[in-house]
Amino acid sequence: PVGRAHPVPEGGYPLISWAHGTVGAANRCAPSRDRGDTGASPMNAHPRTLLGHFLDQGWAVAMTDYEALGPGTAGHLHPYLCGRSEAMGVLDIVTAARRLFPGEIGERYAVVGHSQGGQAALFAAHYAPGRVAGLVGAAAIAPANHLLGLVRAGALLG
């Protein structure tokens, strides 16, 4: 949040851990690496209005790229739609934000995700109690489902 409009509250900002939707499996599609020149760019830009609204309300926002997406992990498979893997990324970014901004990020957080991120939000809510304290809610917007149909359709394209 903008400091003047929202000075750091006592105990730190509450945090939204944003779980992005499907953007592709190539490293350059990851939100942290997207420079506006990939097919994923429109998908990465789409949630900015929603995330801006959270910032306007005084929440901090952090987001993960998910395991093996973005960090230059050539030769490693991106575990697409593997719920536990997604959950760990969504939860670990909360811990990372707290460590990077001590005193600014508080103990309360919520998980919000769309599509693949909606599924990730559900799994993150499941794993949160044993991983990261402070979860106050989770919102799964259009979570990925009926995965067998997606896999079969993808197999027919290859």
mmCIF file of C-alpha atoms in Angstrom:
data_model
loop_
_atom_site.group_PDB
_atom_site.id
_atom_site.type_symbol
_atom_site.label_atom_id
_atom_site.label_comp_id
_atom_site.label_asym_id
_atom_site.label_seq_id
_atom_site.Cartn_x
_atom_site.Cartn_y
_atom_site.Cartn_z
ATOM 1 C CA PRO A 1 0.000 0.000 0.000
ATOM 2 C CA VAL A 2 1.022 3.596 -0.550
ATOM 3 C CA GLY A 3 2.570 4.786 2.708
ATOM 4 C CA ARG A 4 0.845 8.171 2.956
ATOM 5 C CA ALA A 5 -2.604 6.787 2.246
ATOM 6 C CA HIS A 6 -1.985 3.715 4.371
ATOM 7 C CA PRO A 7 0.837 4.064 6.895
ATOM 8 C CA VAL A 8 2.036 0.761 8.310
ATOM 9 C CA PRO A 9 -0.550 -0.203 10.920
ATOM 10 C CA GLU A 10 0.412 -1.491 14.335
ATOM 11 C CA GLY A 11 1.293 -5.132 13.800
ATOM 12 C CA GLY A 12 1.961 -4.639 10.074
ATOM 13 C CA TYR A 13 -0.157 -4.791 6.943
ATOM 14 C CA PRO A 14 -2.425 -7.778 6.445
ATOM 15 C CA LEU A 15 -1.297 -9.680 3.357
ATOM 16 C CA ILE A 16 -2.991 -11.116 0.282
ATOM 17 C CA SER A 17 -1.124 -14.070 -1.183
ATOM 18 C CA TRP A 18 -2.201 -13.931 -4.842
ATOM 19 C CA ALA A 19 -2.311 -17.246 -6.695
ATOM 20 C CA HIS A 20 -2.254 -16.539 -10.425
ATOM 21 C CA GLY A 21 -4.116 -18.467 -13.098
ATOM 22 C CA THR A 22 -2.555 -20.543 -15.834
ATOM 23 C CA VAL A 23 0.004 -18.518 -17.755
ATOM 24 C CA GLY A 24 1.990 -21.301 -19.432
ATOM 25 C CA ALA A 25 4.848 -23.549 -18.417
ATOM 26 C CA ALA A 26 7.769 -21.653 -19.969
ATOM 27 C CA ASN A 27 9.998 -19.691 -17.598
ATOM 28 C CA ARG A 28 9.348 -16.431 -19.459
ATOM 29 C CA CYS A 29 5.588 -16.766 -18.830
ATOM 30 C CA ALA A 30 6.011 -16.435 -15.071
ATOM 31 C CA PRO A 31 4.555 -13.202 -13.688
ATOM 32 C CA SER A 32 7.919 -12.244 -12.160
ATOM 33 C CA ARG A 33 9.690 -12.563 -15.524
ATOM 34 C CA ASP A 34 6.998 -11.241 -17.864
ATOM 35 C CA ARG A 35 8.128 -8.044 -19.566
ATOM 36 C CA GLY A 36 5.008 -7.627 -21.677
ATOM 37 C CA ASP A 37 6.300 -9.598 -24.647
ATOM 38 C CA THR A 38 4.817 -13.061 -24.133
ATOM 39 C CA GLY A 39 1.486 -14.665 -24.860
ATOM 40 C CA ALA A 40 1.036 -14.733 -21.081
ATOM 41 C CA SER A 41 1.302 -10.942 -20.757
ATOM 42 C CA PRO A 42 -2.447 -10.227 -21.034
ATOM 43 C CA MET A 43 -3.200 -12.939 -18.470
ATOM 44 C CA ASN A 44 -0.558 -11.555 -16.105
ATOM 45 C CA ALA A 45 -1.943 -8.015 -16.497
ATOM 46 C CA HIS A 46 -5.596 -8.963 -16.012
ATOM 47 C CA PRO A 47 -5.634 -9.198 -12.177
ATOM 48 C CA ARG A 48 -4.000 -5.795 -11.634
ATOM 49 C CA THR A 49 -7.361 -4.098 -11.016
ATOM 50 C CA LEU A 50 -8.315 -6.615 -8.336
ATOM 51 C CA LEU A 51 -4.889 -6.518 -6.721
ATOM 52 C CA GLY A 52 -4.905 -2.707 -6.856
ATOM 53 C CA HIS A 53 -8.200 -2.748 -4.970
ATOM 54 C CA PHE A 54 -6.587 -4.784 -2.182
ATOM 55 C CA LEU A 55 -3.726 -2.284 -2.028
ATOM 56 C CA ASP A 56 -6.210 0.603 -1.904
ATOM 57 C CA GLN A 57 -7.853 -1.083 1.093
ATOM 58 C CA GLY A 58 -4.552 -1.257 2.979
ATOM 59 C CA TRP A 59 -3.573 -4.866 2.290
ATOM 60 C CA ALA A 60 -0.099 -5.768 1.051
ATOM 61 C CA VAL A 61 0.034 -8.199 -1.907
ATOM 62 C CA ALA A 62 2.608 -10.905 -2.646
ATOM 63 C CA MET A 63 2.556 -13.532 -5.365
ATOM 64 C CA THR A 64 4.420 -16.673 -6.251
ATOM 65 C CA ASP A 65 5.379 -18.000 -9.664
ATOM 66 C CA TYR A 66 4.776 -21.614 -8.483
ATOM 67 C CA GLU A 67 7.434 -24.279 -8.391
ATOM 68 C CA ALA A 68 9.706 -24.485 -11.466
ATOM 69 C CA LEU A 69 7.998 -21.571 -13.222
ATOM 70 C CA GLY A 70 10.189 -18.565 -13.854
ATOM 71 C CA PRO A 71 13.416 -19.112 -11.974
ATOM 72 C CA GLY A 72 15.356 -20.570 -14.870
ATOM 73 C CA THR A 73 14.825 -24.182 -13.976
ATOM 74 C CA ALA A 74 15.585 -25.653 -17.381
ATOM 75 C CA GLY A 75 15.257 -29.402 -17.305
ATOM 76 C CA HIS A 76 12.740 -29.402 -14.466
ATOM 77 C CA LEU A 77 9.077 -29.993 -15.109
ATOM 78 C CA HIS A 78 6.568 -27.436 -13.912
ATOM 79 C CA PRO A 79 4.147 -29.471 -11.745
ATOM 80 C CA TYR A 80 1.075 -27.952 -13.368
ATOM 81 C CA LEU A 81 -2.086 -28.377 -11.271
ATOM 82 C CA CYS A 82 -0.264 -30.305 -8.560
ATOM 83 C CA GLY A 83 -2.171 -28.913 -5.589
ATOM 84 C CA ARG A 84 0.406 -29.528 -2.871
ATOM 85 C CA SER A 85 3.150 -27.901 -4.947
ATOM 86 C CA GLU A 86 0.981 -24.863 -5.693
ATOM 87 C CA ALA A 87 0.011 -24.566 -2.032
ATOM 88 C CA MET A 88 3.612 -24.538 -0.865
ATOM 89 C CA GLY A 89 4.423 -21.654 -3.237
ATOM 90 C CA VAL A 90 1.361 -19.673 -2.179
ATOM 91 C CA LEU A 91 2.154 -20.183 1.504
ATOM 92 C CA ASP A 92 5.934 -19.796 1.299
ATOM 93 C CA ILE A 93 5.567 -16.357 -0.329
ATOM 94 C CA VAL A 94 3.807 -15.263 2.893
ATOM 95 C CA THR A 95 6.837 -16.322 4.924
ATOM 96 C CA ALA A 96 9.165 -14.662 2.411
ATOM 97 C CA ALA A 97 7.226 -11.371 2.521
ATOM 98 C CA ARG A 98 7.350 -11.349 6.319
ATOM 99 C CA ARG A 99 11.107 -11.933 6.274
ATOM 100 C CA LEU A 100 11.775 -9.354 3.543
ATOM 101 C CA PHE A 101 9.648 -6.661 5.214
ATOM 102 C CA PRO A 102 9.917 -7.219 8.984
ATOM 103 C CA GLY A 103 7.536 -5.041 10.934
ATOM 104 C CA GLU A 104 5.647 -4.114 7.758
ATOM 105 C CA ILE A 105 3.897 -7.414 6.983
ATOM 106 C CA GLY A 106 1.680 -8.623 9.786
ATOM 107 C CA GLU A 107 0.532 -12.023 10.944
ATOM 108 C CA ARG A 108 -2.873 -11.957 9.201
ATOM 109 C CA TYR A 109 -3.107 -13.097 5.587
ATOM 110 C CA ALA A 110 -5.645 -14.322 3.081
ATOM 111 C CA VAL A 111 -5.172 -16.364 -0.074
ATOM 112 C CA VAL A 112 -6.936 -15.310 -3.272
ATOM 113 C CA GLY A 113 -6.604 -17.090 -6.604
ATOM 114 C CA HIS A 114 -8.202 -17.458 -10.022
ATOM 115 C CA SER A 115 -8.390 -20.541 -12.268
ATOM 116 C CA GLN A 116 -5.206 -22.527 -11.568
ATOM 117 C CA GLY A 117 -4.760 -20.093 -8.700
ATOM 118 C CA GLY A 118 -8.279 -20.841 -7.479
ATOM 119 C CA GLN A 119 -7.247 -24.464 -7.116
ATOM 120 C CA ALA A 120 -3.997 -23.326 -5.481
ATOM 121 C CA ALA A 121 -5.989 -21.219 -3.000
ATOM 122 C CA LEU A 122 -8.058 -24.232 -1.965
ATOM 123 C CA PHE A 123 -4.980 -26.377 -1.444
ATOM 124 C CA ALA A 124 -3.196 -23.536 0.381
ATOM 125 C CA ALA A 125 -6.129 -23.236 2.796
ATOM 126 C CA HIS A 126 -5.865 -26.980 3.433
ATOM 127 C CA TYR A 127 -2.107 -26.956 4.114
ATOM 128 C CA ALA A 128 -1.890 -23.584 5.904
ATOM 129 C CA PRO A 129 -2.495 -24.812 9.479
ATOM 130 C CA GLY A 130 0.652 -26.914 9.453
ATOM 131 C CA ARG A 131 2.755 -24.482 7.421
ATOM 132 C CA VAL A 132 2.052 -20.765 7.999
ATOM 133 C CA ALA A 133 0.050 -19.271 10.857
ATOM 134 C CA GLY A 134 -2.398 -16.406 10.466
ATOM 135 C CA LEU A 135 -4.732 -17.442 7.631
ATOM 136 C CA VAL A 136 -7.987 -15.484 7.900
ATOM 137 C CA GLY A 137 -9.629 -16.647 4.673
ATOM 138 C CA ALA A 138 -9.302 -18.004 1.177
ATOM 139 C CA ALA A 139 -11.122 -17.067 -2.016
ATOM 140 C CA ALA A 140 -11.053 -19.507 -4.915
ATOM 141 C CA ILE A 141 -12.300 -17.758 -8.051
ATOM 142 C CA ALA A 142 -13.213 -20.233 -10.818
ATOM 143 C CA PRO A 143 -10.880 -22.954 -9.512
ATOM 144 C CA ALA A 144 -9.556 -25.438 -12.045
ATOM 145 C CA ASN A 145 -11.640 -28.609 -12.018
ATOM 146 C CA HIS A 146 -12.621 -31.520 -14.264
ATOM 147 C CA LEU A 147 -8.937 -32.085 -14.811
ATOM 148 C CA LEU A 148 -9.305 -35.436 -16.556
ATOM 149 C CA GLY A 149 -11.080 -33.682 -19.426
ATOM 150 C CA LEU A 150 -8.280 -31.115 -19.660
ATOM 151 C CA VAL A 151 -5.624 -33.819 -19.743
ATOM 152 C CA ARG A 152 -7.472 -35.783 -22.417
ATOM 153 C CA ALA A 153 -7.990 -32.670 -24.537
ATOM 154 C CA GLY A 154 -4.323 -31.757 -24.218
ATOM 155 C CA ALA A 155 -3.247 -35.279 -25.168
ATOM 156 C CA LEU A 156 -5.269 -35.049 -28.374
ATOM 157 C CA LEU A 157 -3.450 -31.834 -29.368
ATOM 158 C CA GLY A 158 -0.019 -33.459 -29.202
#
